[in-house]
Short mmCIF file of C-alpha atoms in Angstrom, two decimals:
data_model
loop_
_atom_site.label_atom_id
_atom_site.label_comp_id
_atom_site.label_asym_id
_atom_site.label_seq_id
_atom_site.Cartn_x
_atom_site.Cartn_y
_atom_site.Cartn_z
CA MET A 11 -0.07 -0.07 -0.05
CA ALA A 12 1.31 3.51 -0.96
CA THR A 13 2.22 5.85 1.93
CA LEU A 14 -0.05 8.79 2.15
CA VAL A 15 1.57 12.19 1.15
CA PRO A 16 -0.11 15.63 1.78
CA GLY A 17 -2.49 17.21 -0.84
CA THR A 18 -3.22 20.89 -1.52
CA VAL A 19 -5.59 22.45 0.98
CA SER A 20 -8.26 24.75 -0.40
CA PRO A 21 -9.43 28.17 1.08
CA THR A 22 -11.39 27.84 4.28
CA LEU A 23 -15.26 27.85 3.57
CA PRO A 24 -17.47 30.50 4.54
CA VAL A 25 -19.84 30.52 7.51
CA PRO A 26 -22.89 32.89 7.54
CA ALA A 27 -22.71 35.81 10.03
CA GLY A 28 -25.83 34.76 11.82
CA ILE A 29 -24.31 31.45 12.79
CA LYS A 30 -22.85 31.85 16.30
CA ARG A 31 -19.09 31.09 16.71
CA PRO A 32 -17.29 29.77 19.53
CA GLU A 33 -15.16 32.19 21.56
CA TYR A 34 -11.82 30.98 20.26
CA VAL A 35 -12.49 31.61 16.51
CA GLY A 36 -10.15 34.36 15.40
CA ARG A 37 -7.89 33.92 18.28
CA LYS A 38 -4.65 31.83 18.94
CA GLY A 39 -6.56 29.44 21.22
CA PRO A 40 -9.48 29.06 23.54
CA ARG A 41 -9.76 30.71 26.79
CA PRO A 42 -9.08 28.52 29.81
CA TYR A 43 -12.29 26.42 30.84
CA THR A 44 -13.24 27.30 34.37
CA GLY A 45 -16.30 25.41 34.69
CA GLY A 46 -16.83 21.84 36.37
CA GLU A 47 -17.06 18.40 34.59
CA VAL A 48 -20.61 17.98 35.81
CA GLN A 49 -23.05 19.82 33.59
CA ASP A 50 -26.58 20.92 34.79
CA ALA A 51 -29.76 19.61 33.04
CA GLU A 52 -30.11 22.71 30.74
CA THR A 53 -26.59 22.35 29.18
CA ILE A 54 -26.90 18.41 28.77
CA GLU A 55 -30.27 19.12 26.75
CA LYS A 56 -28.46 21.66 24.55
CA MET A 57 -25.67 19.00 24.16
CA ARG A 58 -28.15 16.55 22.95
CA VAL A 59 -29.08 18.85 20.14
CA ALA A 60 -25.39 19.66 19.11
CA SER A 61 -24.59 15.97 19.43
CA ARG A 62 -27.34 14.82 17.24
CA ILE A 63 -26.46 17.36 14.59
CA ALA A 64 -23.00 16.15 14.57
CA ALA A 65 -24.05 12.58 14.36
CA ASP A 66 -26.30 13.21 11.46
CA ALA A 67 -23.55 15.20 9.63
CA LEU A 68 -21.20 12.08 10.12
CA VAL A 69 -23.65 9.82 8.68
CA GLU A 70 -24.25 12.02 5.52
CA THR A 71 -20.37 12.53 5.18
CA GLY A 72 -19.76 8.70 5.49
CA LYS A 73 -22.32 8.01 2.79
CA ALA A 74 -20.12 10.02 0.31
CA ALA A 75 -16.86 8.22 1.48
CA LYS A 76 -16.48 6.32 -1.87
CA PRO A 77 -13.64 5.70 -4.35
CA GLY A 78 -12.79 8.84 -6.32
CA ILE A 79 -13.90 11.48 -3.85
CA THR A 80 -11.58 13.89 -2.25
CA THR A 81 -11.19 14.35 1.25
CA ASP A 82 -11.88 18.21 0.66
CA GLU A 83 -15.30 17.20 -0.81
CA LEU A 84 -16.15 15.31 2.27
CA ASP A 85 -15.25 18.35 4.36
CA ARG A 86 -17.65 20.53 2.02
CA ILE A 87 -20.57 17.88 2.71
CA GLY A 88 -20.18 18.10 6.44
CA HIS A 89 -19.59 21.77 6.47
CA GLU A 90 -23.00 22.36 4.58
CA TYR A 91 -24.81 19.85 6.68
CA LEU A 92 -23.91 21.65 10.04
CA LEU A 93 -24.71 25.10 8.21
CA ASP A 94 -28.06 23.96 7.19
CA HIS A 95 -28.86 22.99 10.84
CA ARG A 96 -27.55 26.27 12.08
CA ALA A 97 -24.58 24.73 13.85
CA TYR A 98 -20.96 25.94 13.46
CA PRO A 99 -18.19 23.46 12.75
CA SER A 100 -16.16 23.27 15.86
CA THR A 101 -12.83 22.50 14.37
CA LEU A 102 -12.87 25.50 12.02
CA GLY A 103 -10.48 28.10 13.39
CA TYR A 104 -9.74 26.01 16.47
CA LYS A 105 -6.00 26.90 17.10
CA GLY A 106 -5.99 27.74 13.50
CA TYR A 107 -7.25 24.72 12.16
CA PRO A 108 -8.36 25.47 8.53
CA LYS A 109 -11.28 23.02 7.78
CA SER A 110 -14.55 21.97 9.12
CA MET A 111 -13.68 18.34 10.06
CA CYS A 112 -10.81 15.99 10.17
CA THR A 113 -10.10 13.37 7.58
CA SER A 114 -7.64 10.80 8.57
CA VAL A 115 -6.99 8.21 5.85
CA ASN A 116 -5.08 4.80 6.32
CA GLU A 117 -2.08 5.55 8.47
CA VAL A 118 -3.22 8.90 9.84
CA ILE A 119 -4.10 8.45 13.58
CA CYS A 120 -6.05 11.68 13.90
CA HIS A 121 -6.31 15.35 12.90
CA GLY A 122 -5.69 14.85 8.99
CA ILE A 123 -6.65 18.07 7.14
CA PRO A 124 -9.04 17.69 4.31
CA ASP A 125 -7.40 18.32 0.98
CA THR A 126 -6.94 17.25 -2.76
CA THR A 127 -6.32 13.68 -1.51
CA VAL A 128 -8.52 11.08 -3.71
CA LEU A 129 -9.79 8.19 -1.68
CA GLN A 130 -8.92 5.07 -3.38
CA ASP A 131 -10.87 1.57 -3.29
CA GLY A 132 -9.48 -0.22 -0.19
CA ASP A 133 -8.67 2.74 1.81
CA ILE A 134 -10.02 3.48 5.08
CA VAL A 135 -11.00 6.94 6.37
CA ASN A 136 -11.92 8.33 9.74
CA VAL A 137 -14.18 11.41 9.61
CA ASP A 138 -14.17 13.48 12.91
CA ILE A 139 -17.00 16.24 13.15
CA THR A 140 -18.00 18.47 15.77
CA ALA A 141 -21.00 20.77 15.91
CA TYR A 142 -21.42 23.96 18.18
CA ILE A 143 -24.91 25.33 18.63
CA GLY A 144 -26.61 26.70 21.74
CA GLY A 145 -23.32 27.44 23.17
CA VAL A 146 -22.22 23.81 23.51
CA HIS A 147 -20.35 21.30 21.50
CA GLY A 148 -21.23 17.76 20.27
CA ASP A 149 -18.20 15.62 18.96
CA THR A 150 -18.12 12.34 17.19
CA ASN A 151 -16.15 10.29 14.49
CA ALA A 152 -16.08 6.95 12.56
CA THR A 153 -13.86 5.07 10.43
CA PHE A 154 -15.28 4.29 6.95
CA GLU A 155 -14.40 1.58 4.43
CA VAL A 156 -13.79 2.87 1.01
CA GLY A 157 -14.89 0.31 -1.50
CA THR A 158 -13.60 -3.18 -0.88
CA VAL A 159 -10.96 -3.31 1.96
CA ASP A 160 -8.62 -6.03 2.79
CA GLU A 161 -9.55 -8.30 5.80
CA GLU A 162 -6.88 -7.05 8.19
CA SER A 163 -8.14 -3.48 7.75
CA HIS A 164 -11.81 -4.56 7.85
CA LEU A 165 -11.13 -6.42 11.21
CA LEU A 166 -9.25 -3.42 12.62
CA VAL A 167 -12.29 -1.21 11.94
CA GLU A 168 -14.70 -3.56 13.28
CA ARG A 169 -12.71 -4.17 16.35
CA THR A 170 -12.08 -0.54 16.96
CA ARG A 171 -15.87 0.16 17.00
CA GLU A 172 -16.21 -2.81 19.36
CA ALA A 173 -13.57 -1.37 21.69
CA LEU A 174 -15.63 1.85 21.84
CA ASP A 175 -18.92 -0.07 22.54
CA ARG A 176 -17.16 -2.06 25.35
CA ALA A 177 -15.73 1.10 26.88
CA ILE A 178 -19.15 2.88 26.84
CA LYS A 179 -20.57 -0.18 28.56
CA ALA A 180 -18.06 0.32 31.48
CA VAL A 181 -19.11 3.78 32.36
CA ARG A 182 -20.86 3.82 35.51
CA PRO A 183 -21.14 6.59 38.35
CA GLY A 184 -18.69 5.53 41.05
CA ARG A 185 -16.18 4.19 38.81
CA GLN A 186 -12.71 5.63 38.05
CA ILE A 187 -12.03 7.17 34.76
CA ASN A 188 -9.44 4.54 34.11
CA VAL A 189 -11.81 1.63 33.85
CA ILE A 190 -12.50 3.04 30.35
CA GLY A 191 -8.90 2.68 29.09
CA ARG A 192 -8.58 -0.83 30.92
CA VAL A 193 -11.56 -2.13 28.92
CA ILE A 194 -10.12 -0.89 25.49
CA GLU A 195 -6.55 -2.00 26.24
CA SER A 196 -7.43 -5.42 27.36
CA TYR A 197 -9.66 -6.04 24.19
CA ALA A 198 -7.01 -4.61 21.91
CA LYS A 199 -4.31 -6.74 23.22
CA ARG A 200 -6.32 -9.86 22.13
CA PHE A 201 -5.44 -8.91 18.54
CA GLY A 202 -2.15 -7.61 19.06
CA TYR A 203 -3.05 -4.08 18.29
CA GLY A 204 -1.52 -0.85 19.22
CA VAL A 205 -3.25 1.32 21.55
CA VAL A 206 -2.39 5.12 20.83
CA ARG A 207 -1.65 6.94 24.22
CA ASP A 208 -0.72 10.53 22.99
CA PHE A 209 -4.14 11.45 22.04
CA THR A 210 -7.20 11.01 24.30
CA GLY A 211 -10.90 11.38 24.92
CA HIS A 212 -11.83 14.68 26.73
CA GLY A 213 -14.36 16.59 28.70
CA ILE A 214 -16.75 18.51 26.52
CA SER A 215 -19.44 21.00 27.06
CA THR A 216 -19.48 24.70 26.65
CA ALA A 217 -15.84 24.01 25.86
CA PHE A 218 -14.61 21.99 23.06
CA HIS A 219 -11.82 20.42 25.51
CA THR A 220 -12.58 21.18 29.28
CA GLY A 221 -9.12 19.82 30.44
CA LEU A 222 -10.65 16.38 31.64
CA ILE A 223 -8.58 13.54 30.00
CA ILE A 224 -9.91 10.12 29.07
CA PRO A 225 -7.00 7.67 28.45
CA HIS A 226 -7.66 4.83 26.21
CA TYR A 227 -5.11 2.57 27.90
CA ASP A 228 -5.02 1.42 31.48
CA ASP A 229 -3.74 4.62 33.36
CA PRO A 230 -3.17 4.21 37.17
CA TYR A 231 -3.21 7.99 37.48
CA ALA A 232 -6.70 8.46 35.89
CA THR A 233 -8.54 8.03 39.13
CA LEU A 234 -11.14 10.71 39.04
CA VAL A 235 -14.43 8.99 39.87
CA MET A 236 -17.38 9.39 37.40
CA GLN A 237 -20.44 11.31 38.61
CA PRO A 238 -23.89 11.73 37.14
CA GLY A 239 -23.96 14.90 34.87
CA MET A 240 -20.14 14.39 33.67
CA THR A 241 -19.80 14.90 29.72
CA PHE A 242 -16.85 13.53 27.94
CA THR A 243 -15.83 11.79 24.68
CA ILE A 244 -14.30 8.36 24.40
CA GLU A 245 -12.60 7.87 21.20
CA PRO A 246 -10.13 4.76 20.95
CA MET A 247 -7.36 4.70 18.38
CA LEU A 248 -6.11 1.32 17.56
CA THR A 249 -3.33 0.40 15.13
CA LEU A 250 -1.90 -2.55 13.33
CA GLY A 251 1.44 -1.97 14.55
CA THR A 252 3.14 0.61 16.65
CA ALA A 253 1.22 3.23 18.58
CA ASP A 254 4.00 5.55 18.16
CA TYR A 255 3.40 8.55 15.81
CA GLU A 256 5.16 11.15 13.75
CA MET A 257 3.76 14.67 12.88
CA TRP A 258 3.63 16.06 9.52
CA ALA A 259 4.87 19.53 8.74
CA ASP A 260 1.45 20.84 9.08
CA LYS A 261 1.58 20.37 12.85
CA TRP A 262 -1.93 18.70 12.83
CA THR A 263 -1.49 15.48 10.96
CA ALA A 264 -0.43 12.46 13.12
CA VAL A 265 0.61 9.34 11.37
CA THR A 266 1.99 5.93 12.71
CA ARG A 267 5.52 5.91 12.93
CA ASP A 268 5.56 2.44 10.94
CA ARG A 269 2.76 3.64 8.59
CA LYS A 270 0.64 0.83 9.30
CA ARG A 271 -3.07 1.68 9.38
CA THR A 272 -5.03 2.88 12.33
CA ALA A 273 -8.81 3.25 13.02
CA GLN A 274 -10.80 5.26 15.48
CA PHE A 275 -14.31 5.77 16.67
CA GLU A 276 -15.72 8.41 19.01
CA HIS A 277 -19.00 9.35 21.02
CA THR A 278 -19.85 12.12 23.24
CA MET A 279 -21.82 10.95 26.34
CA VAL A 280 -23.12 11.93 29.75
CA VAL A 281 -23.06 9.86 32.92
CA THR A 282 -26.36 8.91 34.31
CA ASN A 283 -27.46 8.01 37.65
CA ASP A 284 -27.39 4.22 36.65
CA GLY A 285 -24.87 4.35 33.63
CA VAL A 286 -24.42 6.40 30.64
CA GLU A 287 -26.45 8.09 27.77
CA VAL A 288 -24.72 8.35 24.60
CA LEU A 289 -25.53 11.74 22.88
CA THR A 290 -23.99 11.47 19.40
CA LEU A 291 -26.48 8.84 18.05
CA PRO A 292 -27.88 9.81 14.66
CA SER A 293 -31.42 10.47 14.09
CA GLN A 294 -32.13 6.95 12.24
CA ALA A 295 -30.60 5.15 15.39
#
């Protein structure tokens, strides 16, 4: 399989003035988050709206992930879906990021910038999209198979989805955050997959990233106890080889050091009194 090379990044897509921007747009970075990790009922309800829009945008974009399409065109589809639903693409302008989603192809672990790269039959591509509306964010991603992929890649995609599902089932009030990574890592080890440690899940609410870290490996220091009302993402990244990475010159695109393939899935969720509610489920679910 050919190693991915950067394409050409097109100009940033416009957003109508009537759509509210997050506070970090036009600035070098977001202001420090000073709120808590437990959200009130009003904020959670707003997050349900933002998360559902993001989930539906992901579905629409995924339908288009076929051989011959560019990742830039995927970005346009997701961008227009969000705007049509009066949501702002959270990644657009976040710390200078130039696009409305991340598209991570084959060996790209995360944060691939949409460009002129043409998807080929047999590729896998992760689409990571976040909606901002009502003053809150909803963040989700999925890895899509482009055309007919080889069995090894297919299993990686399916098992990464399963790792996320298992981790979600482990979320309960009273448990420590590290149970999430323990479940993911133990499952991934069955198949000899690498578990990426340098990129994690995160707290999310009125801030895109609140500062709360959700490791996808068994981290003995992740001892914060989950409480009802806590909102965060789980987004495991599994690899066919090493979990070590290198960064492209764009300072965003992280690729596996051995250039072997990697897959990722993500949901935004809230801890409930007796378990968890996944917020980024599409309307058809």
